[in-house]
Tab-separated table of C-alpha atoms and ligand atoms in Angstrom:
chain	number	residue	atom	x	y	z
A	2	MET	CA	-37.039	14.262	14.187
A	3	ALA	CA	-35.688	17.019	12.098
A	4	SER	CA	-31.956	16.710	12.595
A	5	SER	CA	-31.135	19.338	10.014
A	6	VAL	CA	-33.111	21.760	7.928
A	7	LEU	CA	-32.410	22.877	4.370
A	8	SER	CA	-34.101	26.059	3.212
A	9	LEU	CA	-34.491	26.560	-0.547
A	10	ALA	CA	-35.236	30.272	-0.866
A	11	SER	CA	-36.644	30.109	-4.380
A	12	ALA	CA	-37.968	26.553	-4.411
A	13	THR	CA	-41.565	25.865	-5.353
A	14	PRO	CA	-43.129	23.000	-3.440
A	15	SER	CA	-43.617	20.029	-5.750
A	16	ALA	CA	-47.125	18.771	-6.625
A	17	SER	CA	-46.483	15.575	-4.763
A	18	LEU	CA	-46.254	17.276	-1.393
A	19	SER	CA	-49.221	16.875	0.932
A	20	SER	CA	-51.124	20.039	1.858
A	21	HIS	CA	-50.093	19.448	5.454
A	22	GLU	CA	-46.421	19.410	4.442
A	23	ILE	CA	-46.887	22.506	2.294
A	24	SER	CA	-48.731	24.429	4.972
A	25	LYS	CA	-45.983	23.602	7.411
A	26	GLY	CA	-43.495	24.572	4.718
A	27	LYS	CA	-41.405	21.602	5.710
A	28	LEU	CA	-40.589	18.294	4.017
A	29	ASN	CA	-39.157	15.613	6.206
A	30	LEU	CA	-36.782	13.291	4.371
A	31	GLY	CA	-35.808	10.825	7.073
A	32	SER	CA	-33.227	12.611	9.086
A	33	THR	CA	-33.147	15.625	6.754
A	34	SER	CA	-35.857	18.228	6.309
A	35	LEU	CA	-36.451	20.661	3.482
A	36	CYS	CA	-37.782	23.947	4.766
A	37	PHE	CA	-39.250	26.515	2.380
A	38	SER	CA	-38.826	30.239	2.601
A	39	LYS	CA	-42.338	30.937	3.882
A	40	GLU	CA	-41.294	29.554	7.243
A	41	LYS	CA	-40.472	32.292	9.710
A	42	THR	CA	-36.857	32.621	10.656
A	43	ASN	CA	-36.120	30.852	13.897
A	44	PRO	CA	-33.601	32.802	15.982
A	45	PHE	CA	-32.124	29.544	17.302
A	46	ILE	CA	-31.312	28.265	13.857
A	47	LYS	CA	-28.176	29.351	11.992
A	48	THR	CA	-28.623	30.289	8.351
A	49	LYS	CA	-25.953	30.013	5.684
A	50	SER	CA	-26.567	31.509	2.294
A	51	PHE	CA	-25.206	29.895	-0.859
A	52	GLY	CA	-26.536	32.220	-3.587
A	53	ARG	CA	-30.220	31.370	-4.124
A	54	VAL	CA	-30.073	28.347	-1.832
A	55	SER	CA	-29.697	29.004	1.842
A	56	MET	CA	-28.897	26.268	4.306
A	57	VAL	CA	-30.441	26.414	7.744
A	58	VAL	CA	-28.639	24.230	10.217
A	59	ALA	CA	-29.941	23.476	13.685
A	60	SER	CA	-26.942	24.133	15.887
A	61	ASN	CA	-27.278	21.010	18.030
A	62	VAL	CA	-27.525	18.378	15.287
A	63	SER	CA	-25.108	17.336	12.598
A	64	ARG	CA	-25.654	17.606	8.877
A	65	PHE	CA	-23.463	14.511	8.697
A	66	GLU	CA	-25.975	12.386	10.624
A	67	GLY	CA	-26.360	10.027	7.669
A	68	ILE	CA	-22.680	9.121	7.616
A	69	THR	CA	-22.059	5.755	9.185
A	70	MET	CA	-18.929	4.762	11.120
A	71	ALA	CA	-16.264	3.259	8.864
A	72	PRO	CA	-14.589	0.081	10.053
A	73	PRO	CA	-10.975	0.395	11.220
A	74	ASP	CA	-8.390	-0.226	8.499
A	75	PRO	CA	-7.356	-3.915	8.538
A	76	ILE	CA	-3.654	-2.983	8.684
A	77	LEU	CA	-3.233	0.540	10.080
A	78	GLY	CA	-6.181	-0.049	12.464
A	79	VAL	CA	-4.091	-2.776	14.141
A	80	SER	CA	-1.573	-0.139	15.297
A	81	GLU	CA	-4.398	1.896	16.813
A	82	ALA	CA	-5.648	-1.155	18.751
A	83	PHE	CA	-2.076	-1.915	19.841
A	84	LYS	CA	-1.636	1.586	21.266
A	85	ALA	CA	-4.793	1.191	23.330
A	86	ASP	CA	-3.507	-2.046	24.973
A	87	ASN	CA	-1.533	-1.562	28.211
A	88	HIS	CA	-0.304	-5.131	28.613
A	89	GLU	CA	3.467	-5.307	29.172
A	90	LEU	CA	4.003	-8.225	26.782
A	91	LYS	CA	2.097	-6.660	23.879
A	92	LEU	CA	3.675	-7.022	20.469
A	93	ASN	CA	2.765	-5.165	17.281
A	94	LEU	CA	3.277	-7.417	14.279
A	95	GLY	CA	0.569	-5.687	12.248
A	96	VAL	CA	2.006	-2.985	10.034
A	97	GLY	CA	5.036	-3.705	7.873
A	98	ALA	CA	7.384	-1.203	9.450
A	99	TYR	CA	10.964	-1.953	10.452
A	100	ARG	CA	11.859	-1.868	14.130
A	101	THR	CA	15.222	-2.270	15.867
A	102	GLU	CA	16.001	-5.243	18.093
A	103	GLU	CA	14.697	-2.989	20.919
A	104	LEU	CA	11.455	-2.698	18.906
A	105	GLN	CA	11.950	1.007	18.311
A	106	PRO	CA	11.380	2.819	14.990
A	107	TYR	CA	14.593	3.178	13.016
A	108	VAL	CA	15.839	6.235	11.175
A	109	LEU	CA	18.587	5.184	8.767
A	110	ASN	CA	21.977	6.832	9.272
A	111	VAL	CA	22.071	7.790	5.600
A	112	VAL	CA	18.738	9.565	6.022
A	113	LYS	CA	20.138	11.511	8.996
A	114	LYS	CA	23.188	12.442	6.923
A	115	ALA	CA	21.100	13.485	3.926
A	116	ASP	CA	18.904	15.538	6.273
A	117	GLN	CA	21.989	17.290	7.614
A	118	LEU	CA	23.202	18.054	4.091
A	119	LEU	CA	19.826	19.516	3.195
A	120	LEU	CA	19.854	21.649	6.315
A	121	GLU	CA	23.319	22.965	5.483
A	122	LYS	CA	22.271	23.736	1.921
A	123	GLY	CA	19.217	25.605	3.205
A	124	GLU	CA	16.848	24.397	0.501
A	125	ASN	CA	13.778	26.463	-0.234
A	126	ARG	CA	10.156	25.368	0.105
A	127	GLU	CA	8.911	26.324	-3.350
A	128	TYR	CA	6.304	24.153	-5.059
A	129	LEU	CA	7.694	21.218	-6.953
A	130	PRO	CA	6.584	20.746	-10.544
A	131	ILE	CA	3.508	18.487	-10.828
A	132	GLU	CA	5.691	15.532	-11.827
A	133	GLY	CA	7.949	15.998	-8.800
A	134	LEU	CA	11.642	16.644	-8.249
A	135	ALA	CA	13.607	16.049	-11.469
A	136	ALA	CA	16.669	14.708	-9.631
A	137	PHE	CA	14.444	12.238	-7.768
A	138	ASN	CA	12.626	11.067	-10.880
A	139	LYS	CA	15.946	10.417	-12.581
A	140	VAL	CA	17.446	8.324	-9.783
A	141	THR	CA	14.261	6.449	-8.983
A	142	ALA	CA	13.900	5.153	-12.559
A	143	GLU	CA	17.587	4.233	-12.554
A	144	LEU	CA	17.270	2.400	-9.274
A	145	LEU	CA	14.342	0.403	-10.590
A	146	LEU	CA	15.555	-0.365	-14.084
A	147	GLY	CA	19.338	-0.113	-13.775
A	148	ALA	CA	21.164	3.111	-14.633
A	149	ASP	CA	22.324	1.848	-18.005
A	150	ASN	CA	19.002	0.405	-19.103
A	151	PRO	CA	18.486	1.373	-22.771
A	152	VAL	CA	14.856	2.390	-22.140
A	153	ILE	CA	16.132	5.205	-19.913
A	154	LYS	CA	18.612	6.467	-22.505
A	155	GLN	CA	15.938	6.225	-25.185
A	156	GLN	CA	13.575	8.291	-22.983
A	157	LYS	CA	10.901	5.624	-23.056
A	158	VAL	CA	10.093	5.905	-19.350
A	159	ALA	CA	7.423	8.213	-17.970
A	160	THR	CA	8.295	8.763	-14.304
A	161	VAL	CA	6.148	10.838	-11.982
A	162	GLN	CA	6.859	11.276	-8.274
A	163	GLY	CA	3.922	9.943	-6.275
A	164	LEU	CA	2.671	9.984	-2.700
A	165	SER	CA	4.683	6.885	-1.891
A	166	GLY	CA	3.622	3.460	-3.130
A	167	THR	CA	-0.063	3.955	-2.415
A	168	GLY	CA	-0.323	7.315	-4.157
A	169	SER	CA	1.662	6.034	-7.127
A	170	LEU	CA	-0.624	3.017	-7.483
A	171	ARG	CA	-3.596	5.358	-7.245
A	172	LEU	CA	-2.241	7.506	-10.109
A	173	ALA	CA	-1.791	4.414	-12.274
A	174	ALA	CA	-5.301	3.240	-11.375
A	175	ALA	CA	-6.707	6.611	-12.466
A	176	LEU	CA	-4.763	6.365	-15.733
A	177	ILE	CA	-6.227	2.906	-16.366
A	178	GLU	CA	-9.736	4.102	-15.571
A	179	ARG	CA	-9.382	7.016	-17.962
A	180	TYR	CA	-7.553	5.472	-20.893
A	181	PHE	CA	-8.415	1.769	-20.717
A	182	PRO	CA	-12.150	1.871	-20.001
A	183	GLY	CA	-13.444	-1.516	-18.896
A	184	ALA	CA	-9.950	-3.026	-18.666
A	185	LYS	CA	-9.560	-5.287	-15.695
A	186	VAL	CA	-6.749	-5.422	-13.197
A	187	LEU	CA	-5.898	-8.906	-11.996
A	188	ILE	CA	-4.602	-9.071	-8.458
A	189	SER	CA	-3.138	-12.013	-6.591
A	190	SER	CA	-5.169	-13.920	-4.049
A	191	PRO	CA	-4.286	-12.932	-1.408
A	192	THR	CA	-2.700	-9.524	-1.804
A	193	TRP	CA	-1.867	-6.384	0.176
A	194	GLY	CA	-5.146	-5.294	1.753
A	195	ASN	CA	-5.159	-1.837	0.189
A	196	HIS	CA	-4.993	-2.960	-3.475
A	197	LYS	CA	-8.719	-3.639	-3.662
A	198	ASN	CA	-9.534	-0.277	-2.055
A	199	ILE	CA	-7.312	1.541	-4.539
A	200	PHE	CA	-8.966	0.003	-7.588
A	201	ASN	CA	-12.448	0.264	-6.102
A	202	ASP	CA	-11.977	3.958	-5.395
A	203	ALA	CA	-10.583	4.532	-8.896
A	204	ARG	CA	-13.551	2.557	-10.311
A	205	VAL	CA	-11.300	0.066	-12.027
A	206	PRO	CA	-12.753	-3.447	-12.258
A	207	TRP	CA	-10.536	-6.139	-10.765
A	208	SER	CA	-10.549	-9.855	-10.212
A	209	GLU	CA	-8.162	-12.251	-8.560
A	210	TYR	CA	-5.701	-14.815	-9.824
A	211	ARG	CA	-4.716	-17.807	-7.726
A	212	TYR	CA	-1.423	-17.311	-5.951
A	213	TYR	CA	-1.224	-18.992	-2.551
A	214	ASP	CA	-1.768	-22.695	-2.091
A	215	PRO	CA	-2.627	-23.460	1.555
A	216	LYS	CA	-1.912	-27.164	1.015
A	217	THR	CA	1.722	-26.622	0.073
A	218	VAL	CA	1.974	-23.254	1.871
A	219	GLY	CA	3.627	-22.220	-1.392
A	220	LEU	CA	2.870	-20.716	-4.775
A	221	ASP	CA	-0.050	-22.098	-6.771
A	222	PHE	CA	1.887	-21.612	-9.972
A	223	GLU	CA	-0.427	-23.620	-12.221
A	224	GLY	CA	-3.463	-21.755	-10.895
A	225	MET	CA	-1.722	-18.421	-11.361
A	226	ILE	CA	-0.776	-19.166	-14.959
A	227	SER	CA	-4.196	-20.467	-15.947
A	228	ASP	CA	-5.988	-17.491	-14.376
A	229	ILE	CA	-3.708	-15.025	-16.169
A	230	LYS	CA	-4.287	-16.947	-19.397
A	231	ALA	CA	-8.044	-16.837	-18.883
A	232	ALA	CA	-8.169	-13.074	-18.278
A	233	PRO	CA	-9.570	-10.909	-21.100
A	234	GLU	CA	-6.815	-9.897	-23.500
A	235	GLY	CA	-5.195	-6.601	-22.575
A	236	SER	CA	-5.765	-6.904	-18.820
A	237	PHE	CA	-3.370	-5.329	-16.329
A	238	ILE	CA	-1.667	-8.016	-14.247
A	239	LEU	CA	-0.651	-6.665	-10.857
A	240	LEU	CA	2.545	-8.343	-9.687
A	241	HIS	CA	4.547	-7.841	-6.509
A	242	GLY	CA	8.088	-7.109	-7.742
A	243	CYS	CA	9.601	-8.926	-4.776
A	244	ALA	CA	8.717	-10.030	-1.243
A	245	HIS	CA	5.051	-10.719	-1.961
A	246	ASN	CA	2.765	-9.213	0.653
A	247	PRO	CA	1.267	-10.976	2.624
A	248	THR	CA	2.598	-14.439	1.725
A	249	GLY	CA	6.356	-13.832	1.488
A	250	ILE	CA	6.341	-16.251	-1.448
A	251	ASP	CA	7.928	-15.109	-4.731
A	252	PRO	CA	8.083	-16.953	-8.050
A	253	THR	CA	11.471	-18.435	-8.956
A	254	PRO	CA	13.365	-16.812	-11.874
A	255	GLU	CA	12.133	-19.645	-14.154
A	256	GLN	CA	8.558	-19.084	-13.018
A	257	TRP	CA	8.907	-15.346	-13.647
A	258	GLU	CA	9.920	-16.140	-17.240
A	259	LYS	CA	6.806	-18.273	-17.711
A	260	ILE	CA	4.614	-15.555	-16.186
A	261	ALA	CA	6.122	-13.091	-18.680
A	262	ASP	CA	5.453	-15.553	-21.530
A	263	VAL	CA	1.730	-15.745	-20.714
A	264	ILE	CA	1.410	-12.014	-20.184
A	265	GLN	CA	3.093	-11.409	-23.529
A	266	GLU	CA	0.974	-14.029	-25.325
A	267	LYS	CA	-2.233	-12.514	-24.000
A	268	ASN	CA	-1.193	-8.960	-24.734
A	269	HIS	CA	-1.648	-8.122	-21.067
A	270	ILE	CA	0.182	-5.253	-19.388
A	271	PRO	CA	2.415	-6.098	-16.416
A	272	PHE	CA	1.776	-3.737	-13.532
A	273	PHE	CA	4.366	-4.021	-10.761
A	274	ASP	CA	3.959	-2.902	-7.197
A	275	ILE	CA	7.495	-2.856	-5.842
A	276	ALA	CA	7.389	-1.662	-2.251
A	277	TYR	CA	10.234	-3.772	-0.849
A	278	GLN	CA	13.153	-3.322	-3.251
A	279	GLY	CA	16.231	-4.322	-1.259
A	280	PHE	CA	14.242	-5.895	1.549
A	281	ALA	CA	13.768	-9.346	0.042
A	282	SER	CA	17.402	-10.211	-0.580
A	283	GLY	CA	19.266	-7.222	0.808
A	284	SER	CA	20.236	-6.270	-2.783
A	285	LEU	CA	18.497	-3.497	-4.714
A	286	ASP	CA	19.486	-4.999	-8.058
A	287	ALA	CA	18.474	-8.570	-7.293
A	288	ASP	CA	15.083	-7.440	-6.001
A	289	ALA	CA	14.352	-5.495	-9.193
A	290	SER	CA	15.264	-8.393	-11.484
A	291	SER	CA	11.612	-9.358	-12.104
A	292	VAL	CA	10.765	-5.872	-13.395
A	293	ARG	CA	13.988	-5.647	-15.417
A	294	MET	CA	13.354	-9.015	-17.073
A	295	PHE	CA	9.959	-7.847	-18.393
A	296	VAL	CA	11.499	-4.609	-19.646
A	297	ALA	CA	14.374	-6.491	-21.307
A	298	ARG	CA	11.772	-8.418	-23.312
A	299	GLY	CA	10.675	-5.130	-24.822
A	300	MET	CA	7.368	-5.148	-22.960
A	301	GLU	CA	5.567	-2.036	-21.820
A	302	VAL	CA	5.520	-2.074	-18.024
A	303	VAL	CA	3.857	-0.068	-15.271
A	304	ALA	CA	5.715	0.015	-11.928
A	305	ALA	CA	4.873	1.759	-8.650
A	306	GLN	CA	7.791	2.264	-6.237
A	307	SER	CA	7.921	3.096	-2.557
A	308	TYR	CA	10.722	4.329	-0.289
A	309	SER	CA	8.729	3.734	2.888
A	310	LYS	CA	10.450	0.489	3.751
A	311	ASN	CA	13.879	0.442	2.122
A	312	LEU	CA	14.804	3.977	3.243
A	313	GLY	CA	12.452	4.016	6.224
A	314	LEU	CA	10.730	7.131	4.840
A	315	TYR	CA	7.228	5.977	5.786
A	316	ALA	CA	5.869	9.382	6.757
A	317	GLU	CA	7.581	11.320	3.959
A	318	ARG	CA	5.250	9.726	1.379
A	319	ILE	CA	7.842	9.291	-1.284
A	320	GLY	CA	7.593	6.942	-4.257
A	321	ALA	CA	7.024	7.024	-7.985
A	322	ILE	CA	4.981	5.686	-10.830
A	323	ASN	CA	6.963	4.593	-13.882
A	324	VAL	CA	5.444	3.665	-17.206
A	325	VAL	CA	7.907	2.066	-19.611
A	326	CYS	CA	6.558	2.685	-23.107
A	327	SER	CA	7.578	1.401	-26.511
A	328	SER	CA	8.413	4.919	-27.755
A	329	PRO	CA	9.627	8.210	-26.276
A	330	ASP	CA	6.599	9.862	-27.771
A	331	ALA	CA	4.175	7.565	-25.929
A	332	ALA	CA	6.161	8.107	-22.716
A	333	ALA	CA	5.856	11.886	-23.072
A	334	ARG	CA	2.100	11.635	-23.591
A	335	VAL	CA	1.624	9.224	-20.679
A	336	LYS	CA	3.617	11.533	-18.418
A	337	SER	CA	1.537	14.523	-19.451
A	338	GLN	CA	-1.652	12.639	-18.543
A	339	LEU	CA	-0.292	11.430	-15.211
A	340	LYS	CA	0.423	15.070	-14.400
A	341	ARG	CA	-3.082	15.970	-15.450
A	342	ILE	CA	-4.455	13.387	-13.028
A	343	ALA	CA	-2.182	14.516	-10.186
A	344	ARG	CA	-2.900	18.254	-10.491
A	345	PRO	CA	-6.535	18.291	-9.315
A	346	MET	CA	-5.893	15.456	-6.836
A	347	TYR	CA	-3.029	16.959	-4.794
A	348	SER	CA	-1.426	19.501	-7.137
A	349	ASN	CA	2.205	18.526	-6.654
A	350	PRO	CA	4.100	16.189	-4.321
A	351	PRO	CA	6.055	16.936	-1.111
A	352	VAL	CA	9.724	17.788	-1.539
A	353	HIS	CA	11.614	16.586	1.508
A	354	GLY	CA	11.574	12.825	0.929
A	355	ALA	CA	12.387	13.360	-2.743
A	356	ARG	CA	15.480	15.362	-1.812
A	357	ILE	CA	16.593	12.690	0.647
A	358	VAL	CA	16.282	9.934	-1.964
A	359	ALA	CA	18.005	12.041	-4.623
A	360	ASN	CA	20.891	12.790	-2.237
A	361	VAL	CA	21.321	9.230	-0.994
A	362	VAL	CA	21.149	7.598	-4.416
A	363	GLY	CA	23.082	10.373	-6.145
A	364	ASP	CA	26.029	10.298	-3.723
A	365	PRO	CA	28.254	7.195	-4.106
A	366	THR	CA	29.326	7.208	-0.439
A	367	LEU	CA	25.802	7.527	0.900
A	368	PHE	CA	24.531	5.017	-1.636
A	369	LYS	CA	27.073	2.444	-0.474
A	370	GLU	CA	26.157	3.110	3.143
A	371	TRP	CA	22.464	2.745	2.325
A	372	ASN	CA	23.098	-0.679	0.805
A	373	GLU	CA	24.925	-1.723	3.962
A	374	GLU	CA	22.101	-0.531	6.189
A	375	MET	CA	19.554	-2.305	4.034
A	376	GLU	CA	21.546	-5.514	4.286
A	377	MET	CA	21.625	-5.019	8.039
A	378	MET	CA	17.831	-4.584	8.186
A	379	ALA	CA	17.176	-7.542	5.870
A	380	GLY	CA	19.690	-9.541	7.937
A	381	ARG	CA	17.953	-8.762	11.222
A	382	ILE	CA	14.669	-9.976	9.764
A	383	LYS	CA	16.329	-13.166	8.527
A	384	ASN	CA	17.707	-13.751	12.041
A	385	VAL	CA	14.303	-13.434	13.722
A	386	ARG	CA	12.830	-15.636	11.003
A	387	GLN	CA	15.351	-18.345	11.867
A	388	LYS	CA	14.858	-17.933	15.617
A	389	LEU	CA	11.070	-18.070	15.255
A	390	TYR	CA	11.364	-21.262	13.224
A	391	ASP	CA	13.755	-22.793	15.786
A	392	SER	CA	11.412	-21.867	18.641
A	393	LEU	CA	8.337	-23.248	16.879
A	394	SER	CA	10.108	-26.482	15.953
A	395	SER	CA	11.535	-27.136	19.375
A	396	LYS	CA	8.418	-26.182	21.355
A	397	ASP	CA	5.769	-27.858	19.178
A	398	LYS	CA	5.797	-31.585	19.791
A	399	SER	CA	2.977	-32.342	17.315
A	400	GLY	CA	5.296	-32.955	14.381
A	401	LYS	CA	3.888	-30.055	12.369
A	402	ASP	CA	6.275	-28.811	9.712
A	403	TRP	CA	7.023	-25.116	10.339
A	404	SER	CA	9.659	-24.855	7.602
A	405	PHE	CA	7.426	-22.537	5.547
A	406	VAL	CA	8.522	-19.760	7.915
A	407	LEU	CA	12.061	-20.142	6.576
A	408	LYS	CA	11.018	-20.369	2.933
A	409	GLN	CA	9.110	-17.080	2.990
A	410	ILE	CA	11.024	-13.881	2.316
A	411	GLY	CA	10.750	-10.188	3.063
A	412	MET	CA	9.174	-8.481	6.032
A	413	PHE	CA	6.329	-10.905	6.600
A	414	SER	CA	5.457	-14.426	7.510
A	415	PHE	CA	2.109	-15.819	6.454
A	416	THR	CA	1.287	-18.133	9.335
A	417	GLY	CA	-1.822	-19.786	7.922
A	418	LEU	CA	-3.691	-18.937	11.162
A	419	ASN	CA	-7.411	-18.347	10.564
A	420	LYS	CA	-9.405	-15.407	11.885
A	421	ALA	CA	-10.422	-17.086	15.166
A	422	GLN	CA	-6.816	-18.105	15.757
A	423	CYS	CA	-5.644	-14.556	14.997
A	424	ASP	CA	-8.226	-13.271	17.474
A	425	ASN	CA	-6.753	-15.600	20.087
A	426	MET	CA	-3.272	-14.250	19.302
A	427	THR	CA	-4.493	-10.769	20.084
A	428	ASN	CA	-7.058	-11.326	22.825
A	429	LYS	CA	-5.117	-13.866	24.853
A	430	TRP	CA	-1.489	-13.179	23.969
A	431	HIS	CA	-1.616	-9.447	23.093
A	432	VAL	CA	0.072	-10.153	19.763
A	433	TYR	CA	-1.328	-7.693	17.245
A	434	MET	CA	-1.449	-8.913	13.641
A	435	THR	CA	-3.679	-8.688	10.591
A	436	LYS	CA	-6.627	-11.066	10.475
A	437	ASP	CA	-5.356	-12.786	7.334
A	438	GLY	CA	-2.727	-14.534	9.464
A	439	ARG	CA	0.161	-12.285	8.469
A	440	ILE	CA	2.837	-11.312	10.982
A	441	SER	CA	5.411	-8.611	10.355
A	442	LEU	CA	8.787	-10.033	11.332
A	443	ALA	CA	10.147	-6.505	11.040
A	444	GLY	CA	8.321	-5.796	14.311
A	445	LEU	CA	9.754	-8.849	16.100
A	446	SER	CA	12.937	-9.107	18.175
A	447	LEU	CA	15.042	-12.180	18.938
A	448	ALA	CA	14.043	-11.778	22.571
A	449	LYS	CA	10.327	-12.104	21.744
A	450	CYS	CA	10.552	-15.135	19.433
A	451	GLU	CA	9.881	-17.727	22.130
A	452	TYR	CA	6.849	-15.843	23.418
A	453	LEU	CA	5.529	-15.533	19.883
A	454	ALA	CA	6.108	-19.239	19.238
A	455	ASP	CA	4.077	-20.079	22.396
A	456	ALA	CA	1.261	-17.828	21.158
A	457	ILE	CA	1.258	-19.365	17.670
A	458	ILE	CA	1.364	-22.953	18.932
A	459	ASP	CA	-1.473	-22.300	21.402
A	460	SER	CA	-3.604	-20.577	18.751
A	461	TYR	CA	-2.888	-23.212	16.105
A	462	HIS	CA	-3.639	-26.256	18.262
A	463	ASN	CA	-6.241	-24.986	20.708
A	464	VAL	CA	-8.458	-22.783	18.560
A	465	SER	CA	-10.229	-24.150	15.510
B	138	LIG	N1	2.472	-1.998	-1.843
B	138	LIG	C1	2.591	-2.998	-0.955
B	138	LIG	C2	2.665	-4.383	-1.464
B	138	LIG	C3	2.655	-2.702	0.411
B	138	LIG	O1	2.810	-3.695	1.251
B	138	LIG	C4	2.558	-1.377	0.847
B	138	LIG	C5	2.538	-1.056	2.285
B	138	LIG	C6	2.456	-0.374	-0.119
B	138	LIG	C7	2.393	-0.721	-1.462
B	138	LIG	C8	2.343	1.086	0.177
B	138	LIG	O2	3.194	1.610	1.070
B	138	LIG	P1	3.467	3.208	1.033
B	138	LIG	O3	3.801	3.572	2.408
B	138	LIG	O4	2.221	3.889	0.523
B	138	LIG	O5	4.598	3.370	0.094
B	138	LIG	N2	2.323	-1.905	3.178
B	138	LIG	C9	2.341	-1.779	4.619
B	138	LIG	C10	1.719	-0.548	5.167
B	138	LIG	C11	0.332	-0.260	4.712
B	138	LIG	O6	-0.534	-1.137	4.731
B	138	LIG	O7	0.103	0.912	4.327
B	138	LIG	C12	1.733	-3.054	5.215
B	138	LIG	O8	1.269	-3.933	4.468
B	138	LIG	O9	1.758	-3.183	6.446
C-alpha cells in the first residue's frame, strides 16, 4: 500500500535492493515508497520538484500518514471537552481562568481604559525590538522586584518580553540548555502540567522534588529540603513564586528562608515561575516577596512572569523573563543571548498586551484601580472557597475534615480526588476538571457551590 511516493531524480538504487524492487523502480518503506526516475510519469500523480529531488505525491493519500494522533492537553483539552457537553448543569473548573459570578469571562475595567487610551493615541503596528517594548520591560521588572530595588538601578536585571508565562519559561529553558549543558531543573511534585513539556521540548533534563504530602494535605517541607539538598550542585530549582499550581499550598515566610539557605549552600539557581502575582493575597507586593527575598540575599535569580491571570490578558500572550545577575555586564550578555534565542523562534513579541501593561502600571490612577480589581477578583475566589468548604462540611456527615480547602490559596483547590473519582465528577456530574484532582475556583460561582459539594462528596465516598 503505497500511500505516498518519493521520486529521487538522481538517486542510484542501493546494492541492497532486490532486483524485483529495482526493476519496478520502487522501494516500499512501510507506508512510504521511494520511486526512481526510470518510472514513467503517472498523469494521476502530482510532482513537486525540489532541485535535484522531486517529490511525487499521490493526490488521495497523505504524506503525513505516519503522524499519530496526539492526546488532548490535560488542561486546555478539558475546555474542549466542556464545550462539547450540552448538559445544563455543566461546570468548567479545568483551566485557571477567572470568571465572574455569572461564570462569564472578565475583561478588567483598567484594561478597557488602557485599550481606549491606545485607540486614542493611534499607536502604530511596527515590529517591536526582539527584547520587546522598553516601557513594558521596565515596569514588569519593577513590578516583580520593587521599583526601588538596587538590582534595577545597578542594571543587573536582564528582562526580555516573552509570549506570556509559557513563552518566557521556554526562553529560560533554551538558555539553560545552551549555556548549562547537562544541568538539571528540579520541579515540584506535583506541578503545573506544562512544566515537564517545556523542559522536555527544550531538551533540559529535569527531576522532581517532594512538595505535596497527601497525608497532611500540606507541604512536605522536609522532603522538599532533602531533595533540593540531594540535587547535583548548580541545579536550577523551579519554584512557584506564589499560589502553587496545582496544590494551592505555599511555603511560609520562614520556610522560604530555609529553602533559600539550601539553594544558596548548594550553589543552585532559583528559577521562579510567577504566574499569579496579586492573585494569592490580592497584593502585588506581598505575592512577590518570595522572589524579592532571594534577590535581597544577593542571589542570581531567574523569574518568568505572566499577565494572563492578574490582568486577565490570557490571549494577549504577555509576560517576561527576568534574569537577575551579579553584575550589569553579565546581565547585558544574558539579555543578548535571550534575544538570540527569541529571534529564530518567533522573531519579536506582540505589542498590544505590552502596551496595556505599560499603560496600567505606568499610570498611578490606573495602577490603583488595577489593585482594587485584583483584590475584588481574589476576594471573589476567597468567597467561593469559603462557601465550598461550608457546603462540604454541612453536607458530608462522614466526619471528613475538609478544612484543607480553606488553607489552600490562589485560583485552585487540590481536592485529593483520584483519576476514577475525577472521571465520576465529569461523567456523572458534568464537572470538568483536570485529572490530578485540581479544581479552578476561579470558574466557580457561589450559586454552584452546593452542586459542586454534592459532586465531590459522591465521588469521594462512592468511587474508589
Ligand atoms: N505557570 C503556571 C504555574 C501556570 O499555572 C500557568 C498557566 C502558566 C505558567 C502559563 O500561563 P500563560 O498564559 O502562558 O502566561 N496555567 C493555566 C493555563 C494553562 O495551563 O495554560 C492553568 O494551569 O490552568
